[in-house]
Every structure is written in C-alpha cells, then in structure tokens.
PDB file of C-alpha atoms in Angstrom:
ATOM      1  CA  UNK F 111     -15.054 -44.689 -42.612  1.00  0.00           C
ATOM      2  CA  UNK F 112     -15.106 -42.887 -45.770  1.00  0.00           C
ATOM      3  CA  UNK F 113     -14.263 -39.283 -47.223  1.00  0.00           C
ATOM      4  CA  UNK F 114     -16.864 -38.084 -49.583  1.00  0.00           C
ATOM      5  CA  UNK F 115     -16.700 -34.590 -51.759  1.00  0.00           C
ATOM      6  CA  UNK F 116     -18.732 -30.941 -51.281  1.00  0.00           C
ATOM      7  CA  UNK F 117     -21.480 -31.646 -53.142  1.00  0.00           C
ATOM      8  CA  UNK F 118     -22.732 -35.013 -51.846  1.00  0.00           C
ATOM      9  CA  UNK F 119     -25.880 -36.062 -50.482  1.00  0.00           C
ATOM     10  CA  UNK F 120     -26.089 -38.205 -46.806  1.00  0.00           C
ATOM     11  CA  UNK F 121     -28.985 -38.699 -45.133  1.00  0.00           C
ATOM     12  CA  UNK F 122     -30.287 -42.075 -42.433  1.00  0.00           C
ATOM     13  CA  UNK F 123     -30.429 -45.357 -43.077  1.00  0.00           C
ATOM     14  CA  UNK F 124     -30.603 -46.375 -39.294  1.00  0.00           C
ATOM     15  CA  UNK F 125     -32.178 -44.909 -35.965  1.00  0.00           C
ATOM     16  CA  UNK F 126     -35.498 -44.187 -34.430  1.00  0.00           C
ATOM     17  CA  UNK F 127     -35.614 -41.176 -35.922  1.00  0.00           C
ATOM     18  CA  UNK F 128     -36.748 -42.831 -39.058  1.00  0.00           C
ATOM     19  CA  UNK F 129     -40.264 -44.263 -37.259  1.00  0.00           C
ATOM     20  CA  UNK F 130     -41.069 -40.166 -37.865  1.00  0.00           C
ATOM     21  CA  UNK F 131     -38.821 -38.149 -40.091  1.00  0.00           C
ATOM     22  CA  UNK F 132     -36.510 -38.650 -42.953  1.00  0.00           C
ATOM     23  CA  UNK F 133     -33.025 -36.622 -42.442  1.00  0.00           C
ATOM     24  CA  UNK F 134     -31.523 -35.547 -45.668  1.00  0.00           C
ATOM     25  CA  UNK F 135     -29.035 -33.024 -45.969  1.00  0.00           C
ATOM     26  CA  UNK F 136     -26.040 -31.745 -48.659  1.00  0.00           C
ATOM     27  CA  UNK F 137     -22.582 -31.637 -47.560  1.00  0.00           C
ATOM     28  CA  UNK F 138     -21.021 -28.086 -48.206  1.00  0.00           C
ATOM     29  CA  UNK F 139     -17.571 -29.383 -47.221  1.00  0.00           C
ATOM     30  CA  UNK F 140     -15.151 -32.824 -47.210  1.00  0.00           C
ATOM     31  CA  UNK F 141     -16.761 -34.966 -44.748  1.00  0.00           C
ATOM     32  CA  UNK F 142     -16.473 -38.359 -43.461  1.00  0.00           C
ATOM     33  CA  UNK F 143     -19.979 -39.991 -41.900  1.00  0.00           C
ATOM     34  CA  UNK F 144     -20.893 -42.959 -39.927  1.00  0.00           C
ATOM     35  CA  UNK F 145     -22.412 -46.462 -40.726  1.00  0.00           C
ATOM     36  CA  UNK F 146     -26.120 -45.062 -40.096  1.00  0.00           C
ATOM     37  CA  UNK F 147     -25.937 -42.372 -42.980  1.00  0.00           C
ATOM     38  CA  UNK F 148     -25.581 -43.509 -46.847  1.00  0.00           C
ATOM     39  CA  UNK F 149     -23.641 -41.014 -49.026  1.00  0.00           C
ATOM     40  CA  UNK F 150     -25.069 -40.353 -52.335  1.00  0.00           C
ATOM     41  CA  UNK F 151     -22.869 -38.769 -55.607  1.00  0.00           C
ATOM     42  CA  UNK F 152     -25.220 -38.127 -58.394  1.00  0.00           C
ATOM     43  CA  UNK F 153     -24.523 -39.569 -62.299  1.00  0.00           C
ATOM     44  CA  UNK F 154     -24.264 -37.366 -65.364  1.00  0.00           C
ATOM     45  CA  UNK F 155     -28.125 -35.911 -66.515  1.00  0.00           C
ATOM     46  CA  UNK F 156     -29.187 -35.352 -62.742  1.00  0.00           C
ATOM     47  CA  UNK F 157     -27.935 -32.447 -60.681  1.00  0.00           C
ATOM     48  CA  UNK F 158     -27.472 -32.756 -56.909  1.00  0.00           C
ATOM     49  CA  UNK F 159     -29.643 -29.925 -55.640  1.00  0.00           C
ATOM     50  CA  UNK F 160     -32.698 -31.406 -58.043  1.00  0.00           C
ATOM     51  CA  UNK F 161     -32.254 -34.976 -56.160  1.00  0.00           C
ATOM     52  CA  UNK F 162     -31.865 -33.341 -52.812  1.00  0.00           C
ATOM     53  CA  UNK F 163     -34.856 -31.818 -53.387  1.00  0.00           C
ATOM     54  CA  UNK F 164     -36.859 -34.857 -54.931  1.00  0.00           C
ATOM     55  CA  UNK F 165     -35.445 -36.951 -51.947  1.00  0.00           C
ATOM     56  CA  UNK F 166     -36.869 -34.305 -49.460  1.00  0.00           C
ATOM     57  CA  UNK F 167     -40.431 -33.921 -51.691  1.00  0.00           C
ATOM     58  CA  UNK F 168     -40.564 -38.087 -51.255  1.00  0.00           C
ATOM     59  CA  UNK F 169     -39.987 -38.678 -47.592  1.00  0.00           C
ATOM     60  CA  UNK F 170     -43.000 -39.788 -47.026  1.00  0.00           C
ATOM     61  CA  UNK F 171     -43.163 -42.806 -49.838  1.00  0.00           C
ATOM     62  CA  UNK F 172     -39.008 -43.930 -48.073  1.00  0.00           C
ATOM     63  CA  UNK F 173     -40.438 -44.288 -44.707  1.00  0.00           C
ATOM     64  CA  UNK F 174     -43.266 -46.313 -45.780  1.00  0.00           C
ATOM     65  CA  UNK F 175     -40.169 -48.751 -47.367  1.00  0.00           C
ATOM     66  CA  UNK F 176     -38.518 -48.512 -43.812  1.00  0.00           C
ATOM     67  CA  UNK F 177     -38.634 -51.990 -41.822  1.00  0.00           C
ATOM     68  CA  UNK F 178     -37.381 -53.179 -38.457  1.00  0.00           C
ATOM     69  CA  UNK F 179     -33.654 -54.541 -37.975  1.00  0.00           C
ATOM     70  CA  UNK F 180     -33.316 -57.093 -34.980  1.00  0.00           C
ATOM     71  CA  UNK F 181     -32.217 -55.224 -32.414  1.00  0.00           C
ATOM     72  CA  UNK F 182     -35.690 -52.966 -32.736  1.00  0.00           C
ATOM     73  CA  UNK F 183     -34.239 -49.820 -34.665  1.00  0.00           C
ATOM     74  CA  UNK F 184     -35.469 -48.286 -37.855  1.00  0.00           C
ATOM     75  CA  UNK F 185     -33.603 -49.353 -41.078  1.00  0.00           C
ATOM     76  CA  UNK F 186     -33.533 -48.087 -45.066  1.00  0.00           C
ATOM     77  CA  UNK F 187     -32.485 -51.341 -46.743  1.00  0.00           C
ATOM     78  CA  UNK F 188     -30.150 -50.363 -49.803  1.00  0.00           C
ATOM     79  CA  UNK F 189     -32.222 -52.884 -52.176  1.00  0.00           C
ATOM     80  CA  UNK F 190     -35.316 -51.095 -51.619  1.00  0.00           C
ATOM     81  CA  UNK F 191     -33.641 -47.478 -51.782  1.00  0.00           C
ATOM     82  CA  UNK F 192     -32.050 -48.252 -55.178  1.00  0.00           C
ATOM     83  CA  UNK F 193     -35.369 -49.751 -56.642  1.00  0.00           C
ATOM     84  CA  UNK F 194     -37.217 -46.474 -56.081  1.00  0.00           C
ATOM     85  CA  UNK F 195     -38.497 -44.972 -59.408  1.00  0.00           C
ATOM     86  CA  UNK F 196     -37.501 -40.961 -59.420  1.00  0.00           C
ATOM     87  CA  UNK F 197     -38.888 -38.933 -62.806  1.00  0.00           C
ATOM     88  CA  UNK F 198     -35.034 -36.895 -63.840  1.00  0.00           C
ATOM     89  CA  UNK F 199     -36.159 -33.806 -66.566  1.00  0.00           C
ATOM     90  CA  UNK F 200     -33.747 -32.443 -68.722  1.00  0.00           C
ATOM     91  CA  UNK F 201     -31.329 -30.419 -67.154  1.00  0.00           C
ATOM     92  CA  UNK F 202     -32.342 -27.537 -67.369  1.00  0.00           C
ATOM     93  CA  UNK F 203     -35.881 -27.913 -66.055  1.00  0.00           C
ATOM     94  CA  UNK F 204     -34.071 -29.286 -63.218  1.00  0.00           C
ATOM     95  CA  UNK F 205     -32.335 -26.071 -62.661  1.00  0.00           C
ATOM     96  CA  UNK F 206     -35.506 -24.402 -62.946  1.00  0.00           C
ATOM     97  CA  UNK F 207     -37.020 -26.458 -60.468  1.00  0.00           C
ATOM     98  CA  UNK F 208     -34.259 -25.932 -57.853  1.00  0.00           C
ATOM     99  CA  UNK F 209     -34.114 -22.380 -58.234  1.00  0.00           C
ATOM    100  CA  UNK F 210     -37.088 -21.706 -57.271  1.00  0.00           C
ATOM    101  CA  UNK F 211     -37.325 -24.347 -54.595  1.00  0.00           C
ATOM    102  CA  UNK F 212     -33.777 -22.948 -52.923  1.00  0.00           C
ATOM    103  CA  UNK F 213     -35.645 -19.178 -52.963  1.00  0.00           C
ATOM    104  CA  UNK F 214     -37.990 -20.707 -51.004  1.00  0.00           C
ATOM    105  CA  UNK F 215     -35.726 -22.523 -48.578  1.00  0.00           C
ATOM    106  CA  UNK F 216     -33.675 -19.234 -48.021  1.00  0.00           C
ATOM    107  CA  UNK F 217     -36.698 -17.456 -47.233  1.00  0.00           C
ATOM    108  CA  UNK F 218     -37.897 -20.364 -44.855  1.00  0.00           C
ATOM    109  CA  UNK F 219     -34.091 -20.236 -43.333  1.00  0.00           C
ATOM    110  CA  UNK F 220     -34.410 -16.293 -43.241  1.00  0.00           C
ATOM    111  CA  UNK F 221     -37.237 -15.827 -41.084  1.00  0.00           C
ATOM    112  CA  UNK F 222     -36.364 -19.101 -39.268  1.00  0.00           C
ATOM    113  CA  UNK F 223     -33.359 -16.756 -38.367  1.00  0.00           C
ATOM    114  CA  UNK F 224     -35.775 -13.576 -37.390  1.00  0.00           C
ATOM    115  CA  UNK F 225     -38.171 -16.105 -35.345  1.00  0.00           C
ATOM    116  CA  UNK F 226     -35.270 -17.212 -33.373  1.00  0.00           C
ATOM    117  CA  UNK F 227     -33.988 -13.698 -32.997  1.00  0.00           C
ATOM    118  CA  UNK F 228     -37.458 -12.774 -31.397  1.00  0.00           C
ATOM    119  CA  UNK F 229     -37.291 -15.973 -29.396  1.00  0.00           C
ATOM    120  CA  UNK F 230     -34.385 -14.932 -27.830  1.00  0.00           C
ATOM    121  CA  UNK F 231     -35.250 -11.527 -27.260  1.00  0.00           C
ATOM    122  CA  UNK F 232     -38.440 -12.147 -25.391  1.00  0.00           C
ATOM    123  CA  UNK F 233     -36.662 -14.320 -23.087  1.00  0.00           C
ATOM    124  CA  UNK F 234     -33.902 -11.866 -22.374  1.00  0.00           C
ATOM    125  CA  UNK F 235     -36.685  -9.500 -21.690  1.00  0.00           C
ATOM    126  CA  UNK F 236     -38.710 -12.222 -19.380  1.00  0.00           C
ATOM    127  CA  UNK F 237     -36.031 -12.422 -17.248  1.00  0.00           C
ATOM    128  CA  UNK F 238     -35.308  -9.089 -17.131  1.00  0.00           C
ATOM    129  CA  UNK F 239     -38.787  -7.824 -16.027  1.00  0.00           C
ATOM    130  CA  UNK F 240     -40.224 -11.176 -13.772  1.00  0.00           C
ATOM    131  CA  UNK F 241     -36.403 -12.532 -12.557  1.00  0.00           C
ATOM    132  CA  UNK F 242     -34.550  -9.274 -11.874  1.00  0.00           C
ATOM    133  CA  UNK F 243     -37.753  -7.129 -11.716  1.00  0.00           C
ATOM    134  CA  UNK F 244     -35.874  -4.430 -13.366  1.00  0.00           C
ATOM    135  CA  UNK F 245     -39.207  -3.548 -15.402  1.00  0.00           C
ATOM    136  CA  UNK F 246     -40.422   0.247 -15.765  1.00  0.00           C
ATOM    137  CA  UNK F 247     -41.519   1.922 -12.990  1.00  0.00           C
ATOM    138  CA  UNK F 248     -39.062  -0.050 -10.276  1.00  0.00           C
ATOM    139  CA  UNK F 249     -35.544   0.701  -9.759  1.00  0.00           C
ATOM    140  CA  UNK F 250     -34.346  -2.188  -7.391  1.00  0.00           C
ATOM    141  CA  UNK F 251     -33.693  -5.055  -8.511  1.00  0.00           C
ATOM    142  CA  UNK F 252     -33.801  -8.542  -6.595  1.00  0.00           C
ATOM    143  CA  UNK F 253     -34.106 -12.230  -7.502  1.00  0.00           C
ATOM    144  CA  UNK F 254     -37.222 -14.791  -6.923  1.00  0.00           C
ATOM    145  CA  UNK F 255     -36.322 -16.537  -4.137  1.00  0.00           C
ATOM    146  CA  UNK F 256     -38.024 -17.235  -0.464  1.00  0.00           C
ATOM    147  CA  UNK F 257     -36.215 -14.644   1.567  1.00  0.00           C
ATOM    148  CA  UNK F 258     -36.409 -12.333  -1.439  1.00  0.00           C
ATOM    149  CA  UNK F 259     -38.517  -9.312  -0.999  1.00  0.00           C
ATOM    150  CA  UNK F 260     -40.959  -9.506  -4.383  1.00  0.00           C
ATOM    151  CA  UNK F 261     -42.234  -6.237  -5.443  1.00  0.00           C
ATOM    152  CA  UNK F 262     -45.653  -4.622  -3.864  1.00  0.00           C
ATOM    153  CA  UNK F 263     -48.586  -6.695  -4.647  1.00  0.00           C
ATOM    154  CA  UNK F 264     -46.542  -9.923  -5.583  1.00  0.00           C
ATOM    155  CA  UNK F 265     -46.972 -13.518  -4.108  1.00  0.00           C
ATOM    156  CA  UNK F 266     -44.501 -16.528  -3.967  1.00  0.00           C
ATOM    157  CA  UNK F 267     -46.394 -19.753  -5.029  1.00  0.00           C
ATOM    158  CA  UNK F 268     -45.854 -23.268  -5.721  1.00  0.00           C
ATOM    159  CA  UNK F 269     -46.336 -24.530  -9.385  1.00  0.00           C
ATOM    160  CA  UNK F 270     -49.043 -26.322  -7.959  1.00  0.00           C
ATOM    161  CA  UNK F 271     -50.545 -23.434  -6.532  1.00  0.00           C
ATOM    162  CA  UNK F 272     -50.671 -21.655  -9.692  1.00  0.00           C
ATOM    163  CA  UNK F 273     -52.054 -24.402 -12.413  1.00  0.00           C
ATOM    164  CA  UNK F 274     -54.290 -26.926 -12.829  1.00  0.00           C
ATOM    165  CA  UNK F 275     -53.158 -29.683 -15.014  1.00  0.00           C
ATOM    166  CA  UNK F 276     -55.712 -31.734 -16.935  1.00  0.00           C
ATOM    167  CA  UNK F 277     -55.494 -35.413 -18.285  1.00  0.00           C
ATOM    168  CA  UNK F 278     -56.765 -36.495 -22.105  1.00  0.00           C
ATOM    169  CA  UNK F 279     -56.964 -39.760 -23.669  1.00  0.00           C
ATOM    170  CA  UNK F 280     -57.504 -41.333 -27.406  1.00  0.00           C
ATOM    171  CA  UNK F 281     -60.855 -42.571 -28.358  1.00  0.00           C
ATOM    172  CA  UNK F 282     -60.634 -46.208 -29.137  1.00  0.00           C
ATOM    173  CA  UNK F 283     -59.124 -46.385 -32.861  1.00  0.00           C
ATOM    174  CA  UNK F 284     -60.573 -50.095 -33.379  1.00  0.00           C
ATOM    175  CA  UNK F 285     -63.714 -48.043 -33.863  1.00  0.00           C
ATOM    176  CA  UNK F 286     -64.330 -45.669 -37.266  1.00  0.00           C
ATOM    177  CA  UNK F 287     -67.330 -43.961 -35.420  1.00  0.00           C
ATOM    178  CA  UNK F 288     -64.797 -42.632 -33.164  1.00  0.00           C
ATOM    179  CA  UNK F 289     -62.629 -40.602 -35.922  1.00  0.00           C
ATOM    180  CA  UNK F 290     -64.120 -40.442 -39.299  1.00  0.00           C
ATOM    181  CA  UNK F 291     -65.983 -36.883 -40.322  1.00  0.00           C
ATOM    182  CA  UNK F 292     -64.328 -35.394 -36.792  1.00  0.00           C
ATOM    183  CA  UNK F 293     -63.819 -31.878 -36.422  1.00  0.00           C
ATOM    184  CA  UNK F 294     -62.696 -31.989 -33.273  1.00  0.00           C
ATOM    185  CA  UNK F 295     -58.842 -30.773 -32.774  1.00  0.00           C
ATOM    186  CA  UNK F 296     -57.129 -33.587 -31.124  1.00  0.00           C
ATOM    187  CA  UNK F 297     -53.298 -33.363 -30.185  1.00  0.00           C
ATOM    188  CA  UNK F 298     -50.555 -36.039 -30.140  1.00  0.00           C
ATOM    189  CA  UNK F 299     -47.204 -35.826 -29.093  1.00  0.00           C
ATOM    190  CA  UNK F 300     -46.284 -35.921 -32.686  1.00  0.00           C
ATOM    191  CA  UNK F 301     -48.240 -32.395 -33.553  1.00  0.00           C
ATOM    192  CA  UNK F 302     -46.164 -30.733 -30.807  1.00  0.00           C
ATOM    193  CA  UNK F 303     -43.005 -31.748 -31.899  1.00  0.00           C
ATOM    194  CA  UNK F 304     -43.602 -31.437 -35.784  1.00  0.00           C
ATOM    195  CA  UNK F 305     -45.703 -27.764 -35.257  1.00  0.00           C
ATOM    196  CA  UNK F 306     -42.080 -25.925 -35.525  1.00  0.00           C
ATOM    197  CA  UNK F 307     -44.038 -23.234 -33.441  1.00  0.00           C
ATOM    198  CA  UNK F 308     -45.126 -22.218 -29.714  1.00  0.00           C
ATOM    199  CA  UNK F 309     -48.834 -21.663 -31.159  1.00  0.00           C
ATOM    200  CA  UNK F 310     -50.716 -24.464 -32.915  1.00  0.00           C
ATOM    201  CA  UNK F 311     -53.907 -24.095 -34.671  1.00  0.00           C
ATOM    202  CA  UNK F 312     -54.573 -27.179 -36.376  1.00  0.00           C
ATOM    203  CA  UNK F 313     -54.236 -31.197 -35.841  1.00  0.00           C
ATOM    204  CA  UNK F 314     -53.214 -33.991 -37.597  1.00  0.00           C
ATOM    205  CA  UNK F 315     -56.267 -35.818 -36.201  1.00  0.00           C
ATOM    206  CA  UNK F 316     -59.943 -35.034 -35.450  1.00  0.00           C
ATOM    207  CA  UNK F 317     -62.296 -36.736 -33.444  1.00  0.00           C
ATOM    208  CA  UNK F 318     -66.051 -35.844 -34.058  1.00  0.00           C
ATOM    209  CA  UNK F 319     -68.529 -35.529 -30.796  1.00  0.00           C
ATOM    210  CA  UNK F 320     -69.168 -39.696 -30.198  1.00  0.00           C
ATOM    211  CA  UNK F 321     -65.215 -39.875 -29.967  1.00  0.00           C
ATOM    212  CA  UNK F 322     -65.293 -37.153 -27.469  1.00  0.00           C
ATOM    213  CA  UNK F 323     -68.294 -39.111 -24.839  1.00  0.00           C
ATOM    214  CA  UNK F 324     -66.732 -42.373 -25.264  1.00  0.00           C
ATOM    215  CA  UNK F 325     -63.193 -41.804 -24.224  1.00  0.00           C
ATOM    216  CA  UNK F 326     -61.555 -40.136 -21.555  1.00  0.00           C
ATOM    217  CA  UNK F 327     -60.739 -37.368 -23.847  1.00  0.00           C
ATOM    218  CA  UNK F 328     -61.372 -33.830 -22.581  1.00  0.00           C
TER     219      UNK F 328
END
C-alpha cells in the first residue's frame, strides 16, 4: 500500500457497491487505502474541493462506464476514468462554486446530525414507555415478557397475531403498456434504501392502471 496527503481524493474502483452508488470522499488526514479505492491529487488550475464536487455531481455518467471483472464484481477501469472530459473554470469561479456547494453540504450534515438526534431520542423514549412501561400515569415498571404482568388493558401477542403482511410483484417490463404515462407509486428495494428517510412519498417508478391488472402487483 500507499501513503497519500490531507487533501486527496479516494473513492471505488471495485465492489458491488458500484452496480448502485459511486463512493467518493476527501481525506482530512495521512491515509493509506486498499487496492479497491484509486487516490486522486489534483494538478495546478483545479482545486480539490471543485473536483470532489464535479466527481460527486457526475456519478451517474462513471457508473454507466462501470463493467464486470471475471470474478462477477463491479470495476472502474483506469482507461476509461482518465478519458472522461471534466469542464475546469478559472480558479476562482471554482472557489465560488465550492463555497456555496460546501454551505450546502454543512447544512445537509447539520440537520443530518438533528435527524439522528431525534432518531435516537424517540427510541429512548419507545422503550421507555412500551418496554419498561414507565409512561405517565404508571409508577411500576416491568418488562414484556410471558410471565410479566402488562399493564391494565394490555395483551401479549404474536407478530403474527398483530399484522398482516401482503405480497407485490413487477408488471412485466418486456411490455411499455405496463410502465409508460404511470402514476402509480411503485416501490423497489432500491427506493427504500436510497429514501435516506423512515417516510417516503415518491418512487423512482410508476406503473399506470393496465400494469396494476396484469401483474401480481397490489
């Protein structure tokens, strides 16, 4: 391995991850890295934080360059990296540019902080209430389990007992009829783990009413 200076730019070259996402991140510190991250140390007339930001803003257009190595995984093949065209501005636009993009980001990373804050918060109060049962109005406090006595007017149940869980399915996508002019919201694996949120109120996909009666979508 390598030691690279504060300042430099890594992100993946090889993984999985790469089928979805596009890690790039700015060292703050010495580090040394592995043989699935490329380090990057920018050339006089571009600034770091202005090709951090460019590489972020053109994910997108790297993982379309991505291809397969043998063994199945994900790969960024240096060739193709290096031949991608990026637009530099004079300096100081570029400072402009990333000083108004890195406001941005510390507000994002600011209430990023308060959300997980609240997150944690609720929970704390969850348990306290519906584990302990220490919520207002009752003084003793016990824990869920069989032999436990729950408070007045409280049942034990099974999961099972409680929910019904319902099956979907995806609408045949050999057929346009089934997707195009959908409105629909239609969720994928890939809009729960990309929502960055417990509530979702939109979808990457829509199917319109056809999709709906010829599928086993619900």
């Amino acid at each position: 391995t390598r030691v690279v200076p504060p300042g430099t730019i890594l992100f993946v070259v090889r993984g999985m991850i790469l089928a979805k996402q596009f890690p790039v991140a700015m060292a703050m510190r010495e580090v040394a890295f592995n043989q699935d991250l490329k380090a990057v140390i920018c050339k006089p007339g571009i600034q770091v934080p202005f090709l951090y930001y460019w590489l972020r803003a053109t994910s997108y257009e790297i993982l379309g360059i991505a291809d397969e190595a043998a063994h199945g995984t994900k790969r960024l093949q240096t060739d193709r990296l290096l031949a991608l065209k990026v637009s530099v501005p004079p300096i100081p636009d570029q400072h402009k540019i990333t000083a108004i993009l890195s406001a941005y980001d510390d507000l994002i990373e600011n209430n990023t902080r308060r959300i997980a804050i609240l997150e944690e918060m609720a929970r704390a109060l969850y348990r306290e209430w519906f584990v302990e049962f220490r919520f207002p109005g009752r003084k003793a406090s016990r824990s869920v389990d069989p032999s436990a006595k729950l408070p007045e007017g409280w049942v034990l149940q099974t999961i099972g007992e409680t929910i019904e869980t319902l099956g979907g399915g995806t609408p045949s996508t050999k057929d346009p009829g089934f997707w195009e002019g959908g409105e629909l919201l239609w969720f994928a694996p890939s809009d729960l783990t990309g929502a960055w949120t417990v509530y979702m109120s939109d979808s990457h996909k829509k199917i319109p009413g056809l999709g709906l009666q010829k599928s086993s979508a619900r």
